[in-house]
Every structure is written in structure tokens, then in C-alpha cells.
């Protein structure tokens, strides 16, 4: 039996850092975090819904692939340092092949002469069972596992733990649970660690990256990566290494808390965290404390990420300059649609009027017209489509030119969510010596239900108002959840909160964001954070890999909303 090295010297606090928020994040982050200051555990999130599709296609081409190759190259330069500093590493970089990545890491450790033990977690990959479970034949079907497989690996002494699709927050829950010896039903503590994990999982978004009030941060040249100091009771302090860029403030932490959430119940396989209970307070420069997180039992089912090949797509972008933009766009549509010998199953047009009257440059006098096509047959939307657009060059609107040369068809994916009873998933920890430890589901579960909306404060009729941008008062962040988009908004005073919750209703959002006019919008109030979250259903179609929307992941949706002008009481912005 391997003798486990201690995860942290402090029995009451474990310092968990993050080095990755997506597959493609800063390559130097592992070294930066190891060299920048004290750490107990380093986590990395490499997976997203789109990433699973990419890795599934990689594995289909090469059965030995299917994992995040960048993590292996990062380890080549940092494995010895991590071992010498007793920093355990927990990452989901295994993607569709955690066993394959674990084997490569052992080979690398032998090559470097570092006595590193590597364990991995299996059970999330349900692709082979998809037909019997009624999901058809997707390229990838992965259940979101929880922390307890990683916990067993760490308790057995693993220096590196590689997983496939576990929830992002579980990467931080696992080392805390292993270090403090939490039981499966310590739901308050687990939920607190889930919240800390949610804050740090997207790397520098917690330290000023993608922050709507970014002009308030002195140094954003190279934000540092976040650290969660998780305590025995599940409360935490979010911080970063000294001397690194960016900032950790109540607002940067709140921004990440609201990122890609849905209801006041943040459900995972380990617990359900009540986001309406969270308290966030400043504890000094670059130190923000998160306390009072209430936890509940997790739901009885696990979410499953289903990625399938939806077909093939192509697009061509026409540039329209000067006068008669609408007429030029109409002519282009008529010509292209009539010239195509085979009509694609789907054909979309998007006209963006960025042209200005009496413009000083040609680019400012231009608009763009994009045609997006999709079909099951690649030949229908391949060169036959883009070549037809080129053939129009001398026979169409005056000043005809394209933004890009003609391209061939490319495959696109479709994401859907499935669900499976937790006891139907064979979750296992696989230790360095090959032993397997079965991980049972949570013995206690709770079906999710709605949280009653809190009381809305009264709002007095203001004596003076003025028309200003919403972002003069409100901060925001938005993101994607499959076909849906979320917009998290928050303010800094009670008066602003009273105004916001009385003013920003789903119908008002539809007025301010006309693209959402015909879509269902759900609103969740979080008074402790002076925040409101909107979930716009169906804005992103069938997911990021499918969509042709200008902003397919809704990353800029909040920024658009904050730039809209409306009547705001002068008193709350004085």
C-alpha cells in the first residue's frame, strides 16, 4: 500500500490553485503557479461541451488519443518541480481517454526519473452504452462524475490524478474532502468547496479576466491564476500569488459566481449548493472570503453530455460598401439561392449593418452579409456552395468582394443533455498499481425543486431620472449552457438592488435585447449577492458547435445589455 504524502501541512486549510480554464489556456500556467508561491494542490479544467466533441473525434481517428495533449507537454517541464514541492495535481485533461493519459504520464515520469504515482478515474464514458440507454449513437456520451473517485486516488497517495468528464467544481471538492476527511453527507462543507471550485475553475476570470469593470483594475497585462484557501467547514478565501497581475475583489468573485449558472440551486453529483445563501466579503487586498454556503443532497441522476455529428456546414461572407445596402443584400440573396443547383437543408442569412453615412474610411462604409448552410451531405455545402458564391463576382452588386476565399464543408456537432440514475454508472478510482476502487453514488439524494422568489423591495418613484448606459450602474457576465445563455447582473448598493429587481424583468430584457424577444426567459434573484440571473432559453440553438450566431457562446451578451441606454434614477448613480 502506498503511503500517502500529506495534502497540506495545515490541518484546517488547504490551498487549491487552478492552472487552466479550458483546453488552450496559458501554457506557462503550471510553472507560474508552482513557482509563484505556496500551493498544496494544483487543479486544471481542460474540458467543455465543445472540447468533448473535439476529443471524441481525436479518439475516433487514433484510439490512443482523446486527451488534452497540452497537459502532457506542460508536465514535461514541471513534473519534477511539482513532486519536489509536494504539490498534488488533479486535472480532467483525460477527456475521452484518462487511462491513456495516465499511462503517458507514467512513461514521462520514468523518462525524467521522478518517482511520481499517477492514478485516474473511470466510469464517465457511456458512449458504448448510448444505444441501450436511448441516446442513439453519439460520438461521445459522458456522465458528469463527482469528487469521490479523485478522493480515493488522493487518499491512496497519488501525486497526479487524471479524470475524464467530472464536474468542474469537483476538481476542488476532492482535495478538500480528502484532506479534511469529509463524509459523503457533509453537504454544507461540500457545497462550500463546490462554490470555491466554481470560482476558480475558469482560471483568470476570477482575477479580473473578462470583467465588465476591467478599467478599475490597475494591472491586467497578465492576470494571475486563482487560489482557493478552503477551510475545514467549507468556507474559503479566494486569492492569488503575490506580485501577479489582475485583482481578486468582491466584484471579480461575484462575476465568476454568476458565470454559467441557472437556478439558485447549483446541483452537482456531490451536493447541491444554495447560491442564495452565499456571503462574499473582502478580507483585504486580493483576498475575498466566501462563507455561509448551505448544502443539500445531490439529485438522484447524473447529467450526461451527449455530442453527436450533426452534419456539415459552410459559410460565405459578402462585403457590401456604400449606398443601397439593403438592396445589395436582397440581390445577393436572390442570386445565390437561385444559382445553387442543390438546395441545402438549412440556409441562413445574417446582415450586419455596421456601415456609417459619409464614412471617412471604406471599412466604416461597409456592412457584411453572411450566408450559412448546413446539410447531411458534405458535397452539398462544400465547394459547390462556396464556388457558386465566387461565380457571382462579376454579375452581382457593385463593389462585390468576399471576406475570405471559398472554403470546403466542415463537420459540426450538436450537444444535448441526457440524464441517468447515478447507480447505473460504474464510477471507479484506478490506482497507480492497477487496483480498482468502486465509488458508490451518494447514499442520500434530493430531487431538485424551485426556490421561492424572495421578497422584492419597494421602489419609490424617483424625483429625477436620466438616460444612461445600464453599465453605469450594473455589472454583468454572461455565458452558455448548451442551447441556453445566462446573463448574471449585480450591483453594489441596496438602493441599486431595489431599482434593478423592480426594473429588469424578463420582459424588459426582451425589450433591451431584441434577439431574445420570442424566447422564454427565466429570472432568479440572489439578494445576498445583490444579483439577478437571467437564463435565455434556446438563444444558442443546438449548442456552440452548431450555431452560426455572431456570438455563439454568448460571452458578449452581457456587454451588449450593459451598453443599452435606459432611464435610471439619478439618486442611485450620484
Coordinates of C-alpha atoms in Angstrom, one line a residue:
X1 CA 0.0 0.0 0.0
X2 CA 1.4 3.4 -1.0
X3 CA 1.9 5.8 2.0
X4 CA 0.1 9.0 1.1
X5 CA 2.1 12.2 1.3
X6 CA 0.1 14.8 3.2
X7 CA -2.0 17.1 1.0
X8 CA -1.4 20.1 3.3
X9 CA 0.6 20.8 6.4
X10 CA -2.1 23.0 7.9
X11 CA -4.8 20.6 9.2
X12 CA -7.5 23.3 8.9
X13 CA -6.8 24.9 5.5
X14 CA -5.8 23.5 2.1
X15 CA -4.6 25.8 -0.7
X16 CA -6.0 24.7 -4.0
X17 CA -4.8 26.6 -7.1
X18 CA -6.0 26.5 -10.7
X19 CA -3.9 26.4 -13.9
X20 CA -6.4 26.0 -16.7
X21 CA -9.9 27.1 -17.5
X22 CA -10.1 25.5 -21.0
X23 CA -8.2 23.4 -23.5
X24 CA -5.9 26.1 -24.8
X25 CA -5.4 28.2 -21.7
X26 CA -2.0 29.8 -20.9
X27 CA 0.7 27.1 -21.4
X28 CA 3.0 28.5 -18.8
X29 CA 0.4 28.5 -16.1
X30 CA 1.5 25.2 -14.4
X31 CA 5.0 26.5 -14.0
X32 CA 3.8 30.0 -13.0
X33 CA 1.6 28.5 -10.2
X34 CA 4.3 26.2 -9.0
X35 CA 7.0 28.9 -8.9
X36 CA 4.8 31.8 -7.8
X37 CA 4.2 30.8 -4.1
X38 CA 2.8 28.2 -1.7
X39 CA 0.3 25.6 -3.0
X40 CA -0.9 22.3 -1.7
X41 CA -2.9 21.1 -4.8
X42 CA -3.0 22.4 -8.4
X43 CA -6.1 21.7 -10.4
X44 CA -6.8 22.2 -14.1
X45 CA -10.1 22.3 -16.1
X46 CA -9.5 21.4 -19.7
X47 CA -12.9 20.3 -20.8
X48 CA -16.0 21.9 -22.2
X49 CA -19.0 20.7 -24.1
X50 CA -17.3 21.5 -27.4
X51 CA -14.0 20.1 -26.2
X52 CA -15.5 16.7 -25.6
X53 CA -16.6 16.6 -29.2
X54 CA -13.1 17.6 -30.4
X55 CA -11.5 14.9 -28.2
X56 CA -14.1 12.3 -29.3
X57 CA -13.2 12.9 -32.9
X58 CA -9.5 12.7 -32.0
X59 CA -10.0 9.3 -30.3
X60 CA -12.0 8.1 -33.4
X61 CA -9.0 8.8 -35.6
X62 CA -6.5 7.4 -33.1
X63 CA -7.7 5.1 -30.2
X64 CA -4.6 6.1 -28.2
X65 CA -5.6 9.8 -28.3
X66 CA -8.6 11.6 -27.0
X67 CA -6.9 13.5 -24.1
X68 CA -5.6 17.1 -23.8
X69 CA -2.1 16.8 -25.2
X70 CA -1.1 20.2 -23.9
X71 CA -1.2 18.9 -20.3
X72 CA 1.4 16.2 -21.1
X73 CA 3.7 18.9 -22.6
X74 CA 3.2 21.1 -19.5
X75 CA 4.2 18.2 -17.3
X76 CA 7.4 17.6 -19.2
X77 CA 8.6 20.9 -17.8
X78 CA 7.1 20.9 -14.4
X79 CA 6.7 17.3 -13.1
X80 CA 10.0 17.3 -11.1
X81 CA 9.1 20.7 -9.6
X82 CA 5.6 19.6 -8.5
X83 CA 7.0 16.4 -6.9
X84 CA 9.8 18.3 -5.1
X85 CA 7.3 20.8 -3.7
X86 CA 4.8 18.2 -2.7
X87 CA 2.0 19.7 -4.9
X88 CA -0.5 17.1 -5.9
X89 CA -2.1 17.7 -9.3
X90 CA -5.8 17.0 -10.2
X91 CA -6.9 17.6 -13.8
X92 CA -9.7 16.5 -16.1
X93 CA -7.3 16.5 -19.0
X94 CA -8.0 12.8 -19.6
X95 CA -11.0 13.8 -21.7
X96 CA -12.2 10.7 -23.6
X97 CA -9.1 8.6 -22.5
X98 CA -7.9 9.2 -18.9
X99 CA -6.2 5.8 -18.8
X100 CA -4.2 6.7 -21.9
X101 CA -3.1 10.0 -20.5
X102 CA -2.2 8.3 -17.1
X103 CA 0.0 5.8 -19.0
X104 CA 1.7 8.5 -20.9
X105 CA 2.4 10.4 -17.6
X106 CA 4.0 7.3 -16.1
X107 CA 6.2 6.9 -19.1
X108 CA 7.2 10.6 -18.8
X109 CA 7.9 10.2 -15.1
X110 CA 10.2 7.2 -15.8
X111 CA 12.0 9.1 -18.5
X112 CA 12.6 12.1 -16.2
X113 CA 13.5 9.9 -13.2
X114 CA 10.7 11.4 -11.0
X115 CA 9.0 8.8 -8.7
X116 CA 5.5 10.1 -9.4
X117 CA 2.5 8.0 -8.8
X118 CA -0.4 8.5 -11.2
X119 CA -4.0 7.4 -10.7
X120 CA -7.0 8.0 -12.8
X121 CA -10.8 7.9 -12.7
X122 CA -13.1 5.9 -15.0
X123 CA -16.8 5.5 -15.5
X124 CA -17.9 8.7 -17.1
X125 CA -17.7 7.4 -20.7
X126 CA -21.1 5.9 -21.6
X127 CA -20.6 6.1 -25.4
X128 CA -20.7 2.4 -25.9
X129 CA -24.0 2.1 -23.9
X130 CA -25.7 5.0 -25.6
X131 CA -27.9 2.9 -27.9
X132 CA -29.3 0.8 -25.0
X133 CA -29.9 4.0 -22.9
X134 CA -31.9 5.5 -25.7
X135 CA -29.4 8.2 -26.8
X136 CA -28.8 6.9 -30.3
X137 CA -25.2 6.7 -31.5
X138 CA -23.4 9.9 -30.4
X139 CA -19.7 10.5 -30.9
X140 CA -19.4 10.9 -27.1
X141 CA -21.7 10.3 -24.1
X142 CA -20.1 11.3 -20.8
X143 CA -21.7 11.4 -17.4
X144 CA -20.6 14.2 -15.1
X145 CA -19.0 12.3 -12.2
X146 CA -18.3 13.8 -8.8
X147 CA -15.3 14.1 -6.5
X148 CA -15.1 10.8 -4.7
X149 CA -13.1 8.8 -7.2
X150 CA -10.4 11.5 -7.0
X151 CA -10.7 11.4 -3.2
X152 CA -9.8 7.7 -3.2
X153 CA -6.9 8.3 -5.5
X154 CA -5.5 11.1 -3.3
X155 CA -6.0 9.1 -0.1
X156 CA -4.0 6.2 -1.7
X157 CA -1.1 8.6 -2.3
X158 CA -1.4 9.6 -5.9
X159 CA 0.7 12.6 -6.9
X160 CA -1.3 13.1 -10.1
X161 CA -5.0 12.3 -10.6
X162 CA -6.3 12.3 -14.2
X163 CA -10.1 12.2 -14.9
X164 CA -12.4 12.4 -17.8
X165 CA -15.7 14.3 -17.5
X166 CA -16.2 15.2 -13.9
X167 CA -17.9 18.4 -12.8
X168 CA -15.5 21.4 -12.8
X169 CA -16.2 22.1 -9.1
X170 CA -15.4 18.6 -8.1
X171 CA -11.7 19.2 -9.0
X172 CA -11.6 21.4 -5.9
X173 CA -14.0 19.5 -3.8
X174 CA -11.9 16.3 -4.0
X175 CA -8.7 17.5 -2.4
X176 CA -10.6 19.3 0.4
X177 CA -12.7 16.2 1.1
X178 CA -9.6 14.0 1.1
X179 CA -7.7 16.4 3.4
X180 CA -10.4 17.0 5.9
X181 CA -11.9 13.5 5.9
X182 CA -15.4 14.7 5.0
X183 CA -18.2 12.2 4.9
X184 CA -20.5 11.9 1.9
X185 CA -23.3 13.7 3.7
X186 CA -21.2 16.7 4.9
X187 CA -23.3 18.7 2.5
X188 CA -22.6 22.2 3.9
X189 CA -18.9 21.7 3.7
X190 CA -19.0 20.0 0.3
X191 CA -21.2 22.8 -1.0
X192 CA -18.8 25.4 0.2
X193 CA -15.9 23.7 -1.6
X194 CA -18.2 23.5 -4.7
X195 CA -18.6 27.2 -4.7
X196 CA -14.9 27.8 -4.3
X197 CA -14.3 25.3 -7.1
X198 CA -16.8 27.1 -9.3
X199 CA -15.0 30.4 -8.7
X200 CA -11.5 29.2 -9.6
X201 CA -12.4 26.7 -12.4
X202 CA -12.3 29.3 -15.2
X203 CA -8.8 30.4 -14.2
X204 CA -8.2 34.2 -14.6
X205 CA -11.9 35.0 -14.9
X206 CA -11.7 35.1 -11.1
X207 CA -8.8 37.6 -11.1
X208 CA -10.1 40.2 -13.5
X209 CA -10.3 38.5 -16.8
X210 CA -13.5 39.1 -18.8
X211 CA -14.6 41.5 -16.1
X212 CA -17.1 44.2 -17.0
X213 CA -15.5 46.8 -14.8
X214 CA -12.0 46.0 -16.1
X215 CA -11.0 49.7 -16.2
X216 CA -11.0 49.7 -12.4
X217 CA -8.1 47.1 -12.3
X218 CA -4.7 48.7 -12.3
X219 CA -2.7 45.9 -14.0
X220 CA -4.5 43.5 -16.4
X221 CA -1.4 42.9 -18.5
X222 CA -1.2 39.2 -17.4
X223 CA -3.7 38.3 -14.7
X224 CA -2.5 35.7 -12.1
X225 CA -4.3 32.4 -11.7
X226 CA -6.7 32.0 -8.7
X227 CA -6.2 30.1 -5.4
X228 CA -8.9 28.9 -3.1
X229 CA -7.9 28.5 0.6
X230 CA -10.6 26.0 1.6
X231 CA -11.2 25.6 5.3
X232 CA -12.5 22.6 7.2
X233 CA -16.0 23.9 7.4
X234 CA -16.1 24.5 3.6
X235 CA -15.7 28.3 3.8
X236 CA -12.9 29.7 1.7
X237 CA -10.8 32.7 0.8
X238 CA -10.1 33.4 -2.9
X239 CA -6.7 34.9 -3.6
X240 CA -3.7 34.7 -6.0
X241 CA 0.0 34.6 -5.8
X242 CA 1.6 37.9 -4.7
X243 CA 3.0 40.1 -7.5
X244 CA 0.9 38.6 -10.2
X245 CA -1.4 40.8 -12.4
X246 CA -5.1 41.2 -12.1
X247 CA -7.1 41.5 -8.9
X248 CA -9.3 39.5 -6.6
X249 CA -12.2 41.6 -5.4
X250 CA -15.7 41.1 -4.3
X251 CA -16.8 42.0 -7.8
X252 CA -14.4 39.7 -9.7
X253 CA -15.5 36.8 -7.5
X254 CA -19.2 37.7 -7.8
X255 CA -18.7 37.8 -11.6
X256 CA -17.4 34.3 -11.6
X257 CA -20.1 33.1 -9.2
X258 CA -22.7 34.2 -11.7
X259 CA -21.0 32.7 -14.7
X260 CA -23.0 30.0 -16.5
X261 CA -25.4 29.3 -13.6
X262 CA -29.1 28.7 -13.9
X263 CA -31.2 28.5 -10.7
X264 CA -30.5 29.3 -7.0
X265 CA -29.7 25.6 -6.6
X266 CA -26.3 24.7 -8.1
X267 CA -26.6 21.0 -8.5
X268 CA -23.7 18.5 -8.8
X269 CA -23.1 14.8 -8.1
X270 CA -21.5 15.6 -4.7
X271 CA -24.1 18.0 -3.3
X272 CA -26.4 20.9 -4.3
X273 CA -25.1 24.3 -3.3
X274 CA -27.6 27.0 -2.4
X275 CA -26.4 30.1 -4.2
X276 CA -29.0 32.2 -2.4
X277 CA -27.1 31.6 0.9
X278 CA -23.6 32.7 -0.2
X279 CA -22.0 35.7 1.6
X280 CA -19.0 37.3 -0.1
X281 CA -16.7 39.8 1.8
X282 CA -13.4 41.5 1.3
X283 CA -10.6 40.4 3.6
X284 CA -8.0 42.9 2.3
X285 CA -6.1 43.3 -0.9
X286 CA -6.6 40.3 -3.2
X287 CA -8.4 38.3 -0.5
X288 CA -12.2 37.6 -0.7
X289 CA -13.9 35.4 1.8
X290 CA -16.9 33.1 0.9
X291 CA -19.0 31.9 3.8
X292 CA -22.4 30.7 4.8
X293 CA -22.9 28.3 1.9
X294 CA -25.7 25.9 2.6
X295 CA -25.6 22.5 1.1
X296 CA -28.3 19.9 0.2
X297 CA -28.1 16.3 -1.0
X298 CA -27.4 15.9 -4.7
X299 CA -30.1 15.0 -7.2
X300 CA -30.5 11.2 -7.9
X301 CA -29.5 11.5 -11.5
X302 CA -26.2 12.5 -13.2
X303 CA -26.2 14.8 -16.1
X304 CA -24.8 13.4 -19.3
X305 CA -23.0 15.3 -22.1
X306 CA -24.1 14.0 -25.5
X307 CA -22.2 15.1 -28.5
X308 CA -23.1 13.9 -32.0
X309 CA -22.1 14.8 -35.5
X310 CA -25.0 16.9 -36.8
X311 CA -23.8 17.2 -40.4
X312 CA -21.7 19.6 -42.4
X313 CA -21.7 23.3 -42.7
X314 CA -20.1 26.2 -44.7
X315 CA -20.5 29.9 -44.9
X316 CA -19.6 32.8 -47.1
X317 CA -19.4 36.4 -46.1
X318 CA -20.2 39.2 -48.7
X319 CA -18.9 42.7 -48.0
X320 CA -21.3 45.5 -49.1
X321 CA -19.9 49.0 -49.4
X322 CA -21.6 52.4 -49.6
X323 CA -25.1 53.1 -50.8
X324 CA -28.1 50.9 -51.1
X325 CA -27.0 48.2 -48.6
X326 CA -30.5 46.7 -48.2
X327 CA -30.9 46.4 -52.0
X328 CA -27.5 44.9 -52.5
X329 CA -28.2 42.3 -49.8
X330 CA -31.6 41.4 -51.4
X331 CA -30.0 41.0 -54.8
X332 CA -27.2 38.7 -53.3
X333 CA -29.8 36.5 -51.6
X334 CA -31.9 36.1 -54.8
X335 CA -28.9 35.3 -56.9
X336 CA -27.2 32.8 -54.7
X337 CA -30.4 30.9 -53.8
X338 CA -31.4 30.7 -57.4
X339 CA -27.9 29.8 -58.7
X340 CA -27.5 26.8 -56.3
X341 CA -28.0 23.5 -58.1
X342 CA -28.9 21.7 -54.9
X343 CA -30.6 23.5 -52.0
X344 CA -29.1 22.8 -48.6
X345 CA -31.3 21.5 -45.8
X346 CA -30.6 24.7 -43.9
X347 CA -29.8 28.1 -45.3
X348 CA -29.5 31.2 -43.0
X349 CA -28.7 34.9 -43.9
X350 CA -27.3 37.4 -41.4
X351 CA -27.0 41.1 -42.4
X352 CA -24.9 43.3 -40.0
X353 CA -25.3 47.0 -40.7
X354 CA -22.0 48.3 -39.4
X355 CA -21.9 51.0 -42.2
X356 CA -21.9 54.6 -41.3
X357 CA -23.1 57.5 -43.5
X358 CA -20.5 59.8 -45.1
X359 CA -17.8 57.5 -43.6
X360 CA -14.1 58.5 -43.6
X361 CA -12.8 55.1 -44.5
X362 CA -14.1 52.3 -46.8
X363 CA -14.3 49.9 -43.9
X364 CA -16.6 52.2 -41.9
X365 CA -18.8 52.5 -45.0
X366 CA -19.2 48.7 -45.1
X367 CA -21.8 46.1 -44.0
X368 CA -21.5 42.3 -44.0
X369 CA -23.9 39.7 -45.3
X370 CA -23.2 36.1 -44.2
X371 CA -24.8 33.0 -45.6
X372 CA -24.6 29.9 -43.5
X373 CA -25.6 26.5 -44.9
X374 CA -25.9 23.0 -43.3
X375 CA -26.7 19.6 -44.8
X376 CA -26.1 16.0 -44.1
X377 CA -24.1 15.7 -47.4
X378 CA -20.8 17.5 -47.4
X379 CA -20.8 17.9 -51.2
X380 CA -24.0 20.0 -51.0
X381 CA -22.4 22.6 -48.8
X382 CA -18.8 22.2 -49.9
X383 CA -17.1 23.7 -53.0
X384 CA -20.3 23.6 -54.9
X385 CA -21.7 26.1 -52.5
X386 CA -18.8 28.5 -52.0
X387 CA -17.8 28.2 -55.6
X388 CA -21.3 29.4 -56.6
X389 CA -20.7 32.5 -54.5
X390 CA -17.5 33.2 -56.3
X391 CA -19.1 32.8 -59.7
X392 CA -21.4 35.8 -58.8
X393 CA -18.4 38.1 -58.6
X394 CA -18.8 39.9 -62.0
X395 CA -22.6 39.5 -62.1
X396 CA -23.9 40.9 -58.8
X397 CA -23.9 44.1 -56.8
X398 CA -21.4 46.9 -57.4
X399 CA -18.2 46.6 -55.4
X400 CA -18.6 42.8 -54.9
X401 CA -16.0 41.1 -52.8
X402 CA -15.8 38.4 -50.2
X403 CA -14.3 38.5 -46.8
X404 CA -12.5 35.1 -47.2
X405 CA -11.6 32.8 -50.0
X406 CA -14.0 29.9 -50.7
X407 CA -13.8 27.1 -48.2
X408 CA -14.8 23.5 -48.0
X409 CA -17.5 22.0 -45.8
X410 CA -16.6 21.2 -42.2
X411 CA -18.4 18.9 -39.8
X412 CA -20.4 20.4 -37.0
X413 CA -21.5 18.9 -33.7
X414 CA -24.8 19.0 -31.7
X415 CA -24.8 19.0 -27.9
X416 CA -27.7 17.7 -25.9
X417 CA -28.0 16.9 -22.2
X418 CA -29.1 13.5 -21.0
X419 CA -29.7 12.1 -17.5
X420 CA -29.0 8.7 -15.9
X421 CA -29.6 7.3 -12.4
X422 CA -26.4 7.6 -10.5
X423 CA -26.4 3.9 -9.5
X424 CA -26.3 3.0 -13.2
X425 CA -22.8 4.4 -13.7
X426 CA -19.7 2.4 -12.8
X427 CA -17.6 5.1 -11.2
X428 CA -14.1 3.7 -10.3
X429 CA -10.8 5.0 -9.0
X430 CA -7.9 3.3 -10.7
X431 CA -4.7 3.4 -8.6
X432 CA -1.1 3.5 -9.8
X433 CA -0.7 -0.2 -9.2
X434 CA -3.8 -1.1 -11.2
X435 CA -6.2 -1.7 -8.2
X436 CA -9.7 -0.5 -8.8
X437 CA -11.9 1.0 -6.1
X438 CA -15.6 1.2 -6.9
X439 CA -17.3 4.5 -6.0
X440 CA -20.9 4.2 -4.9
X441 CA -23.3 7.0 -5.6
X442 CA -24.4 9.4 -2.8
X443 CA -26.5 7.4 -0.3
X444 CA -28.7 10.5 0.2
X445 CA -30.3 12.4 -2.7
X446 CA -32.9 15.1 -3.2
X447 CA -34.9 15.9 -6.2
X448 CA -34.4 19.5 -7.3
X449 CA -37.3 21.8 -6.9
X450 CA -37.7 25.6 -7.4
X451 CA -36.6 28.0 -4.7
X452 CA -39.4 30.5 -3.9
X453 CA -38.6 34.0 -5.1
X454 CA -37.5 36.3 -2.2
X455 CA -39.5 39.4 -1.3
X456 CA -38.8 42.3 -3.7
X457 CA -38.1 45.6 -2.0
X458 CA -40.4 48.5 -2.6
X459 CA -39.2 51.2 -5.0
X460 CA -40.2 54.8 -4.6
X461 CA -40.9 56.9 -7.6
X462 CA -37.6 58.8 -8.3
X463 CA -37.6 62.6 -8.3
X464 CA -35.1 62.8 -11.2
X465 CA -34.0 60.3 -13.8
X466 CA -31.6 60.4 -16.7
X467 CA -30.9 58.3 -19.8
X468 CA -27.6 56.5 -19.3
X469 CA -26.0 53.1 -20.1
X470 CA -27.1 50.3 -17.9
X471 CA -23.4 49.5 -17.3
X472 CA -23.0 52.8 -15.5
X473 CA -24.8 51.2 -12.5
X474 CA -24.9 47.4 -13.2
X475 CA -22.0 44.9 -13.6
X476 CA -22.5 41.7 -15.6
X477 CA -21.2 38.5 -17.1
X478 CA -22.8 36.0 -19.5
X479 CA -22.1 32.6 -20.8
X480 CA -23.5 29.4 -22.4
X481 CA -25.2 26.3 -21.2
X482 CA -25.9 24.1 -24.2
X483 CA -28.7 25.9 -26.1
X484 CA -29.3 28.4 -23.4
X485 CA -27.5 31.6 -22.4
X486 CA -27.2 33.1 -18.9
X487 CA -26.8 36.8 -18.0
X488 CA -25.7 37.4 -14.4
X489 CA -26.1 41.0 -13.2
X490 CA -25.2 42.6 -9.9
X491 CA -24.9 46.0 -8.2
X492 CA -23.0 47.5 -5.3
X493 CA -25.6 49.2 -3.1
X494 CA -29.0 48.3 -1.6
X495 CA -30.7 51.2 -3.5
X496 CA -29.3 50.0 -6.8
X497 CA -30.5 46.5 -5.9
X498 CA -34.1 47.7 -5.2
X499 CA -34.1 49.5 -8.5
X500 CA -32.6 46.6 -10.5
X501 CA -35.0 43.9 -9.3
X502 CA -38.0 46.2 -9.9
X503 CA -36.8 47.3 -13.4
X504 CA -35.0 44.4 -15.0
X505 CA -37.8 41.8 -15.6
X506 CA -37.8 39.2 -18.4
X507 CA -40.0 41.5 -20.5
X508 CA -37.6 44.4 -20.0
X509 CA -34.7 42.1 -21.1
X510 CA -36.6 41.3 -24.3
X511 CA -37.1 45.0 -25.0
X512 CA -33.4 45.8 -24.4
X513 CA -32.1 42.7 -26.3
X514 CA -34.5 42.2 -29.3
X515 CA -32.8 38.9 -30.3
X516 CA -34.5 37.4 -27.2
X517 CA -37.9 38.8 -27.9
X518 CA -39.6 35.5 -28.8
X519 CA -37.7 33.3 -26.3
X520 CA -38.5 32.1 -22.8
X521 CA -36.5 33.9 -20.1
X522 CA -36.2 32.8 -16.5
X523 CA -35.2 35.1 -13.7
X524 CA -33.5 34.2 -10.4
X525 CA -32.9 36.7 -7.6
X526 CA -29.9 36.3 -5.3
X527 CA -30.3 39.1 -2.7
X528 CA -27.1 38.2 -0.7
X529 CA -25.1 39.0 -3.8
X530 CA -27.4 41.8 -4.9
X531 CA -27.6 39.8 -8.1
X532 CA -30.1 38.6 -10.6
X533 CA -29.6 35.9 -13.1
X534 CA -31.5 35.5 -16.4
X535 CA -31.5 32.3 -18.4
X536 CA -32.4 32.9 -22.0
X537 CA -33.8 29.6 -23.3
X538 CA -32.8 28.5 -26.8
X539 CA -30.8 31.6 -27.8
X540 CA -27.8 29.4 -28.9
X541 CA -29.8 26.9 -31.0
X542 CA -28.4 23.4 -30.7
X543 CA -25.1 24.5 -28.9
X544 CA -21.9 26.2 -29.7
X545 CA -20.6 23.7 -32.3
X546 CA -23.8 24.1 -34.3
X547 CA -24.6 27.8 -34.0
X548 CA -23.9 30.5 -36.6
X549 CA -24.9 33.3 -34.2
X550 CA -22.4 36.2 -34.1
X551 CA -21.5 35.3 -30.5
X552 CA -22.1 31.5 -30.4
X553 CA -21.2 31.2 -26.7
X554 CA -23.0 34.3 -25.5
X555 CA -19.7 35.6 -24.0
X556 CA -20.5 39.2 -25.0
X557 CA -24.3 39.1 -24.4
X558 CA -24.0 40.9 -21.0
X559 CA -21.7 43.5 -22.5
X560 CA -24.4 44.3 -25.2
X561 CA -27.0 44.6 -22.4
X562 CA -24.8 46.9 -20.3
X563 CA -24.3 49.2 -23.3
X564 CA -28.1 49.7 -23.7
X565 CA -29.5 53.1 -22.5
X566 CA -32.5 53.4 -20.2
X567 CA -34.0 55.8 -17.7
X568 CA -32.2 55.4 -14.3
X569 CA -32.9 57.3 -11.1
X570 CA -30.3 60.0 -10.7
X571 CA -30.1 59.2 -6.9
X572 CA -28.7 55.7 -7.3
X573 CA -25.8 56.8 -9.5
X574 CA -24.8 60.0 -7.7

